[in-house]
C-alpha cells in the first residue's frame, strides 16, 4: 500500500490531469447588487482584512494543497512567494508525512523561507491528534513557524480510500484539547463536503478559533480516490469514490449556516474567482479560499503563481468597486440576493433555537 508521501504525489497528479471537478457550490445562486454610482475612485478600494489578529492585504486563502513529497517542494515555494508578495494567507497540505519521516520536512519548511511575513498555517488530520498528542502537533507548528494550525476532517475520503483511517471517535474532544493547549489559533476545515450549522456550533463551543467550510463543489476528493482505486483495479473503491463525488453541503449554503453560529468563517470549496470571494464575504465569511486555481500556475513557476493570485485580488477589488464597497467591512454588509437551489436549501433548514 502506498505510503503517505507517495499518496500526496498521486493526489497532485490526479487533480492536475484528471476530471475531478464538480459543480454545485451554490455561488451561481448568490447575486451581488450592482452599484451604478459607486462615488469613489477605484484606488480608494481597500481590500485589507483582519484575520485571527493578523492583517491580510486581501482576505484570500491559498488553501492547503500539498507537501511531504520531493515533487511538491517547488510548488509550495512558489505558492508561498505569491502569498508573501500579495499579503494573502497560505496553508500547507497535511504534515503527517513529515511527522512520520523527518526527511520529508523540506517541502514544508520552504514555505516559511519564501514567505517570512505571510500568514501561514499548518495542517494535521483530526484522526491523528490523539496519535501525535499536543507535543507532536507543536512539531508541525514549529516546522513552518506557523501562525495557526488547521485540523482537517476528511472522513468521506478516508471511507473510500483503501486502508483509510475511519475511526472518528473522540475527534471533537481531541480538537477541544488541542485548541485549549496549543500556542497558536486552531482552524478546523472540511475537505470538500461542508459543515452543518450544528457542527460549526459544536466547534465554536470547543474553542475553535475559525472554521473553513470547504463545501461541495470544485475538487471532489472521493473522485480523486476513485482514480487511485481504478489504477490498482480496486473496483469497490472505484465505485464508492464515483458514487460519492457529489456528496456534501454546497459551499454557499455551508457558509451561511456556519456564519450564523461561528464568528470566523473561511469559505472554500469550488471558489474559483475573486468574484466568488466577494460573494462569500457578503454572505458573512471572513475570507475566501481556493486551491486548484493556484495549483497549475504554481507548478509552472513563481511568476505564474504570483499572477494567479494577483488576478484573484483584482477581481475581488473590482467586485467591491461595483458594489460601492470601500472596504471589506462594507462588502460584508452589502446586500445579496439568493435564488435557485441555494434559496430552497436554506429555506428548508430549521430555525436556530
GROMACS .gro file of C-alpha atoms in nm:
model
  353
    1UNK     CA    1   0.000   0.000   0.000
    2UNK     CA    2   0.146   0.344  -0.088
    3UNK     CA    3   0.286   0.546   0.199
    4UNK     CA    4   0.167   0.893   0.297
    5UNK     CA    5   0.431   1.066   0.081
    6UNK     CA    6   0.350   0.872  -0.238
    7UNK     CA    7  -0.021   0.925  -0.179
    8UNK     CA    8   0.032   1.302  -0.174
    9UNK     CA    9   0.217   1.282  -0.506
   10UNK     CA   10  -0.073   1.080  -0.652
   11UNK     CA   11  -0.320   1.343  -0.536
   12UNK     CA   12  -0.138   1.632  -0.703
   13UNK     CA   13  -0.103   1.442  -1.030
   14UNK     CA   14  -0.469   1.338  -1.040
   15UNK     CA   15  -0.601   1.684  -0.955
   16UNK     CA   16  -0.398   1.833  -1.239
   17UNK     CA   17  -0.459   1.563  -1.501
   18UNK     CA   18  -0.798   1.400  -1.439
   19UNK     CA   19  -1.164   1.503  -1.429
   20UNK     CA   20  -1.220   1.560  -1.058
   21UNK     CA   21  -1.412   1.886  -1.075
   22UNK     CA   22  -1.780   1.903  -0.976
   23UNK     CA   23  -2.027   2.195  -0.992
   24UNK     CA   24  -2.277   2.275  -0.719
   25UNK     CA   25  -2.111   2.530  -0.490
   26UNK     CA   26  -2.423   2.746  -0.490
   27UNK     CA   27  -2.234   3.065  -0.577
   28UNK     CA   28  -2.423   3.088  -0.907
   29UNK     CA   29  -2.733   3.149  -0.691
   30UNK     CA   30  -2.566   3.432  -0.497
   31UNK     CA   31  -2.610   3.771  -0.663
   32UNK     CA   32  -2.435   4.091  -0.561
   33UNK     CA   33  -2.633   4.405  -0.640
   34UNK     CA   34  -2.461   4.640  -0.882
   35UNK     CA   35  -2.399   4.999  -0.774
   36UNK     CA   36  -2.406   5.225  -1.079
   37UNK     CA   37  -2.281   5.522  -0.877
   38UNK     CA   38  -2.003   5.395  -0.651
   39UNK     CA   39  -1.898   5.756  -0.570
   40UNK     CA   40  -1.532   5.674  -0.516
   41UNK     CA   41  -1.212   5.635  -0.709
   42UNK     CA   42  -1.110   5.278  -0.784
   43UNK     CA   43  -0.784   5.338  -0.600
   44UNK     CA   44  -0.981   5.409  -0.282
   45UNK     CA   45  -1.094   5.046  -0.254
   46UNK     CA   46  -0.921   4.890   0.048
   47UNK     CA   47  -0.901   4.510   0.046
   48UNK     CA   48  -0.722   4.479   0.379
   49UNK     CA   49  -0.879   4.246   0.634
   50UNK     CA   50  -0.812   4.125   0.986
   51UNK     CA   51  -0.791   3.752   1.046
   52UNK     CA   52  -0.711   3.599   1.385
   53UNK     CA   53  -0.511   3.903   1.489
   54UNK     CA   54  -0.320   3.935   1.161
   55UNK     CA   55  -0.367   4.189   0.885
   56UNK     CA   56  -0.406   4.045   0.535
   57UNK     CA   57  -0.369   4.267   0.229
   58UNK     CA   58  -0.666   4.075   0.089
   59UNK     CA   59  -0.894   3.813   0.253
   60UNK     CA   60  -0.781   3.539   0.017
   61UNK     CA   61  -0.652   3.199   0.127
   62UNK     CA   62  -0.424   2.979  -0.078
   63UNK     CA   63  -0.584   2.666   0.058
   64UNK     CA   64  -0.393   2.368   0.193
   65UNK     CA   65  -0.272   2.163  -0.101
   66UNK     CA   66   0.046   1.970  -0.071
   67UNK     CA   67   0.379   1.882   0.084
   68UNK     CA   68   0.556   1.571   0.206
   69UNK     CA   69   0.698   1.460  -0.130
   70UNK     CA   70   1.004   1.599  -0.313
   71UNK     CA   71   0.790   1.674  -0.619
   72UNK     CA   72   0.588   1.924  -0.416
   73UNK     CA   73   0.874   2.138  -0.286
   74UNK     CA   74   0.882   2.387  -0.573
   75UNK     CA   75   0.503   2.409  -0.584
   76UNK     CA   76   0.495   2.510  -0.218
   77UNK     CA   77   0.785   2.751  -0.266
   78UNK     CA   78   0.603   2.926  -0.550
   79UNK     CA   79   0.272   2.940  -0.364
   80UNK     CA   80   0.447   3.087  -0.062
   81UNK     CA   81   0.617   3.350  -0.276
   82UNK     CA   82   0.275   3.454  -0.405
   83UNK     CA   83   0.135   3.470  -0.052
   84UNK     CA   84   0.425   3.689   0.057
   85UNK     CA   85   0.406   3.919  -0.245
   86UNK     CA   86   0.031   3.979  -0.222
   87UNK     CA   87  -0.016   3.960   0.154
   88UNK     CA   88  -0.264   3.672   0.149
   89UNK     CA   89  -0.282   3.362   0.370
   90UNK     CA   90  -0.150   3.017   0.283
   91UNK     CA   91  -0.197   2.672   0.429
   92UNK     CA   92   0.023   2.371   0.371
   93UNK     CA   93  -0.103   2.023   0.299
   94UNK     CA   94  -0.119   1.757   0.569
   95UNK     CA   95   0.212   1.742   0.757
   96UNK     CA   96   0.161   1.380   0.854
   97UNK     CA   97   0.430   1.259   0.614
   98UNK     CA   98   0.688   1.490   0.770
   99UNK     CA   99   0.589   1.392   1.123
  100UNK     CA  100   0.637   1.028   1.024
  101UNK     CA  101   0.968   1.091   0.844
  102UNK     CA  102   1.187   1.395   0.914
  103UNK     CA  103   1.344   1.365   0.568
  104UNK     CA  104   1.010   1.492   0.426
  105UNK     CA  105   1.020   1.828   0.604
  106UNK     CA  106   1.187   2.032   0.329
  107UNK     CA  107   0.872   2.063   0.118
  108UNK     CA  108   0.706   2.230   0.416
  109UNK     CA  109   0.997   2.432   0.550
  110UNK     CA  110   1.039   2.615   0.218
  111UNK     CA  111   0.704   2.785   0.278
  112UNK     CA  112   0.824   2.997   0.566
  113UNK     CA  113   1.157   3.054   0.392
  114UNK     CA  114   0.977   3.201   0.091
  115UNK     CA  115   0.712   3.383   0.296
  116UNK     CA  116   0.874   3.519   0.613
  117UNK     CA  117   0.592   3.767   0.682
  118UNK     CA  118   0.282   3.595   0.539
  119UNK     CA  119   0.006   3.434   0.745
  120UNK     CA  120   0.093   3.064   0.720
  121UNK     CA  121  -0.095   2.779   0.882
  122UNK     CA  122  -0.003   2.418   0.939
  123UNK     CA  123  -0.221   2.114   0.883
  124UNK     CA  124  -0.292   1.782   1.054
  125UNK     CA  125  -0.584   1.541   1.038
  126UNK     CA  126  -0.828   1.520   1.327
  127UNK     CA  127  -0.780   1.143   1.334
  128UNK     CA  128  -0.408   1.193   1.408
  129UNK     CA  129  -0.449   1.432   1.704
  130UNK     CA  130  -0.452   1.157   1.964
  131UNK     CA  131  -0.175   0.970   1.783
  132UNK     CA  132   0.067   1.263   1.795
  133UNK     CA  133  -0.063   1.445   2.100
  134UNK     CA  134  -0.019   1.818   2.155
  135UNK     CA  135   0.360   1.776   2.155
  136UNK     CA  136   0.350   1.623   1.807
  137UNK     CA  137   0.114   1.890   1.683
  138UNK     CA  138   0.353   2.154   1.814
  139UNK     CA  139   0.622   1.994   1.597
  140UNK     CA  140   0.403   2.061   1.295
  141UNK     CA  141   0.361   2.424   1.401
  142UNK     CA  142   0.734   2.471   1.467
  143UNK     CA  143   0.826   2.308   1.135
  144UNK     CA  144   0.695   2.611   0.945
  145UNK     CA  145   0.677   2.868   1.226
  146UNK     CA  146   0.301   2.860   1.169
  147UNK     CA  147   0.067   3.140   1.270
  148UNK     CA  148  -0.219   2.891   1.312
  149UNK     CA  149  -0.295   2.522   1.272
  150UNK     CA  150  -0.564   2.370   1.051
  151UNK     CA  151  -0.716   2.044   1.169
  152UNK     CA  152  -0.875   1.878   0.868
  153UNK     CA  153  -1.176   1.648   0.859
  154UNK     CA  154  -1.177   1.414   0.561
  155UNK     CA  155  -1.373   1.113   0.677
  156UNK     CA  156  -1.559   1.063   0.349
  157UNK     CA  157  -1.226   1.050   0.165
  158UNK     CA  158  -1.089   0.807   0.422
  159UNK     CA  159  -1.400   0.588   0.390
  160UNK     CA  160  -1.348   0.540   0.015
  161UNK     CA  161  -0.969   0.514   0.040
  162UNK     CA  162  -0.822   0.163   0.077
  163UNK     CA  163  -0.693   0.134   0.432
  164UNK     CA  164  -0.825   0.479   0.522
  165UNK     CA  165  -0.843   0.598   0.883
  166UNK     CA  166  -1.216   0.574   0.958
  167UNK     CA  167  -1.212   0.589   1.338
  168UNK     CA  168  -1.377   0.924   1.412
  169UNK     CA  169  -1.438   0.852   1.779
  170UNK     CA  170  -1.320   1.120   2.018
  171UNK     CA  171  -1.222   1.370   1.750
  172UNK     CA  172  -1.425   1.659   1.894
  173UNK     CA  173  -1.268   1.608   2.235
  174UNK     CA  174  -0.921   1.593   2.078
  175UNK     CA  175  -0.991   1.913   1.884
  176UNK     CA  176  -1.110   2.086   2.200
  177UNK     CA  177  -0.798   1.978   2.388
  178UNK     CA  178  -0.573   2.096   2.104
  179UNK     CA  179  -0.748   2.433   2.085
  180UNK     CA  180  -0.704   2.480   2.458
  181UNK     CA  181  -0.339   2.376   2.482
  182UNK     CA  182  -0.177   2.476   2.153
  183UNK     CA  183   0.004   2.808   2.147
  184UNK     CA  184  -0.146   2.923   1.815
  185UNK     CA  185  -0.507   2.956   1.692
  186UNK     CA  186  -0.680   2.643   1.563
  187UNK     CA  187  -0.881   2.635   1.243
  188UNK     CA  188  -1.092   2.329   1.163
  189UNK     CA  189  -1.151   2.262   0.796
  190UNK     CA  190  -1.354   2.018   0.594
  191UNK     CA  191  -1.215   1.884   0.266
  192UNK     CA  192  -1.495   1.920   0.015
  193UNK     CA  193  -1.817   1.822   0.192
  194UNK     CA  194  -1.902   2.119   0.412
  195UNK     CA  195  -2.025   2.178   0.768
  196UNK     CA  196  -2.374   2.189   0.906
  197UNK     CA  197  -2.470   2.471   1.137
  198UNK     CA  198  -2.488   2.222   1.424
  199UNK     CA  199  -2.130   2.102   1.370
  200UNK     CA  200  -2.000   2.458   1.340
  201UNK     CA  201  -2.170   2.537   1.670
  202UNK     CA  202  -2.002   2.238   1.837
  203UNK     CA  203  -1.667   2.360   1.710
  204UNK     CA  204  -1.735   2.711   1.840
  205UNK     CA  205  -1.823   2.567   2.181
  206UNK     CA  206  -1.499   2.363   2.168
  207UNK     CA  207  -1.295   2.682   2.144
  208UNK     CA  208  -1.201   2.650   1.777
  209UNK     CA  209  -1.087   2.990   1.650
  210UNK     CA  210  -1.206   2.955   1.290
  211UNK     CA  211  -1.383   2.708   1.061
  212UNK     CA  212  -1.315   2.658   0.691
  213UNK     CA  213  -1.631   2.515   0.535
  214UNK     CA  214  -1.464   2.354   0.229
  215UNK     CA  215  -1.807   2.265   0.095
  216UNK     CA  216  -1.937   2.074  -0.203
  217UNK     CA  217  -1.824   2.189  -0.544
  218UNK     CA  218  -1.481   2.207  -0.700
  219UNK     CA  219  -1.234   1.925  -0.645
  220UNK     CA  220  -1.403   1.605  -0.531
  221UNK     CA  221  -1.169   1.401  -0.314
  222UNK     CA  222  -1.385   1.092  -0.335
  223UNK     CA  223  -1.344   1.130  -0.713
  224UNK     CA  224  -0.967   1.154  -0.668
  225UNK     CA  225  -0.972   0.832  -0.467
  226UNK     CA  226  -1.182   0.668  -0.740
  227UNK     CA  227  -0.898   0.727  -0.987
  228UNK     CA  228  -0.644   0.589  -0.740
  229UNK     CA  229  -0.859   0.281  -0.683
  230UNK     CA  230  -0.902   0.222  -1.055
  231UNK     CA  231  -0.524   0.232  -1.103
  232UNK     CA  232  -0.488  -0.074  -0.876
  233UNK     CA  233  -0.802  -0.249  -1.001
  234UNK     CA  234  -0.990  -0.189  -0.675
  235UNK     CA  235  -1.344  -0.198  -0.813
  236UNK     CA  236  -1.513  -0.146  -0.479
  237UNK     CA  237  -1.306   0.163  -0.402
  238UNK     CA  238  -1.360   0.299  -0.752
  239UNK     CA  239  -1.736   0.252  -0.724
  240UNK     CA  240  -1.753   0.417  -0.382
  241UNK     CA  241  -1.544   0.710  -0.498
  242UNK     CA  242  -1.765   0.767  -0.801
  243UNK     CA  243  -2.087   0.726  -0.603
  244UNK     CA  244  -1.994   1.000  -0.357
  245UNK     CA  245  -1.846   1.254  -0.600
  246UNK     CA  246  -2.132   1.498  -0.541
  247UNK     CA  247  -2.187   1.432  -0.172
  248UNK     CA  248  -2.198   1.720   0.074
  249UNK     CA  249  -2.332   2.062   0.160
  250UNK     CA  250  -2.292   2.329  -0.110
  251UNK     CA  251  -2.026   2.581  -0.017
  252UNK     CA  252  -2.258   2.883  -0.026
  253UNK     CA  253  -2.511   2.707   0.198
  254UNK     CA  254  -2.247   2.588   0.443
  255UNK     CA  255  -2.104   2.940   0.459
  256UNK     CA  256  -2.441   3.084   0.558
  257UNK     CA  257  -2.500   2.806   0.812
  258UNK     CA  258  -2.160   2.846   0.976
  259UNK     CA  259  -2.164   3.225   0.995
  260UNK     CA  260  -2.483   3.208   1.198
  261UNK     CA  261  -2.303   3.033   1.484
  262UNK     CA  262  -1.928   3.098   1.445
  263UNK     CA  263  -1.761   3.441   1.435
  264UNK     CA  264  -1.476   3.347   1.200
  265UNK     CA  265  -1.552   3.150   0.884
  266UNK     CA  266  -1.344   3.086   0.573
  267UNK     CA  267  -1.542   2.991   0.263
  268UNK     CA  268  -1.375   2.740   0.034
  269UNK     CA  269  -1.478   2.451  -0.187
  270UNK     CA  270  -1.514   2.537  -0.555
  271UNK     CA  271  -1.426   2.903  -0.505
  272UNK     CA  272  -1.286   2.988  -0.844
  273UNK     CA  273  -1.251   3.367  -0.865
  274UNK     CA  274  -1.227   3.691  -0.675
  275UNK     CA  275  -1.597   3.739  -0.750
  276UNK     CA  276  -1.669   3.419  -0.557
  277UNK     CA  277  -1.456   3.553  -0.271
  278UNK     CA  278  -1.662   3.873  -0.273
  279UNK     CA  279  -1.985   3.672  -0.263
  280UNK     CA  280  -1.854   3.466   0.028
  281UNK     CA  281  -1.767   3.777   0.227
  282UNK     CA  282  -2.108   3.926   0.151
  283UNK     CA  283  -2.258   3.605   0.295
  284UNK     CA  284  -2.064   3.665   0.617
  285UNK     CA  285  -1.732   3.487   0.566
  286UNK     CA  286  -1.409   3.647   0.686
  287UNK     CA  287  -1.222   3.525   0.378
  288UNK     CA  288  -1.248   3.306   0.071
  289UNK     CA  289  -1.005   3.030  -0.015
  290UNK     CA  290  -0.914   2.826  -0.320
  291UNK     CA  291  -0.665   2.559  -0.413
  292UNK     CA  292  -0.695   2.418  -0.765
  293UNK     CA  293  -0.687   2.758  -0.944
  294UNK     CA  294  -0.343   2.816  -0.795
  295UNK     CA  295  -0.204   2.465  -0.837
  296UNK     CA  296  -0.126   2.460  -1.209
  297UNK     CA  297   0.030   2.811  -1.210
  298UNK     CA  298   0.245   2.717  -0.909
  299UNK     CA  299   0.361   2.403  -1.089
  300UNK     CA  300   0.459   2.618  -1.387
  301UNK     CA  301   0.669   2.867  -1.191
  302UNK     CA  302   0.695   3.154  -0.947
  303UNK     CA  303   0.578   3.428  -1.182
  304UNK     CA  304   0.275   3.227  -1.289
  305UNK     CA  305   0.179   3.175  -0.923
  306UNK     CA  306   0.218   3.546  -0.850
  307UNK     CA  307  -0.002   3.637  -1.145
  308UNK     CA  308  -0.274   3.388  -1.048
  309UNK     CA  309  -0.310   3.540  -0.702
  310UNK     CA  310  -0.286   3.894  -0.843
  311UNK     CA  311  -0.577   3.820  -1.077
  312UNK     CA  312  -0.797   3.694  -0.792
  313UNK     CA  313  -0.726   4.003  -0.582
  314UNK     CA  314  -0.802   4.226  -0.883
  315UNK     CA  315  -1.138   4.051  -0.929
  316UNK     CA  316  -1.218   4.098  -0.562
  317UNK     CA  317  -1.125   4.467  -0.575
  318UNK     CA  318  -1.339   4.521  -0.885
  319UNK     CA  319  -1.634   4.345  -0.721
  320UNK     CA  320  -1.601   4.578  -0.425
  321UNK     CA  321  -1.587   4.884  -0.650
  322UNK     CA  322  -1.904   4.799  -0.842
  323UNK     CA  323  -2.096   4.721  -0.523
  324UNK     CA  324  -1.991   5.054  -0.375
  325UNK     CA  325  -1.786   4.888  -0.101
  326UNK     CA  326  -1.487   5.094   0.007
  327UNK     CA  327  -1.357   4.826   0.241
  328UNK     CA  328  -1.416   4.469   0.350
  329UNK     CA  329  -1.649   4.581   0.626
  330UNK     CA  330  -1.878   4.750   0.375
  331UNK     CA  331  -1.862   4.445   0.146
  332UNK     CA  332  -1.966   4.219   0.433
  333UNK     CA  333  -2.274   4.440   0.480
  334UNK     CA  334  -2.371   4.464   0.115
  335UNK     CA  335  -2.700   4.300   0.026
  336UNK     CA  336  -2.710   3.970  -0.159
  337UNK     CA  337  -3.000   3.816  -0.348
  338UNK     CA  338  -3.026   3.437  -0.320
  339UNK     CA  339  -3.207   3.235  -0.583
  340UNK     CA  340  -3.245   2.878  -0.706
  341UNK     CA  341  -3.147   2.567  -0.513
  342UNK     CA  342  -2.945   2.769  -0.261
  343UNK     CA  343  -3.253   2.966  -0.158
  344UNK     CA  344  -3.463   2.649  -0.145
  345UNK     CA  345  -3.199   2.468   0.059
  346UNK     CA  346  -3.170   2.747   0.316
  347UNK     CA  347  -3.548   2.785   0.342
  348UNK     CA  348  -3.578   2.423   0.448
  349UNK     CA  349  -3.326   2.441   0.730
  350UNK     CA  350  -3.467   2.461   1.082
  351UNK     CA  351  -3.460   2.794   1.258
  352UNK     CA  352  -3.199   2.846   1.528
  353UNK     CA  353  -3.334   2.766   1.870
   0.00000   0.00000   0.00000
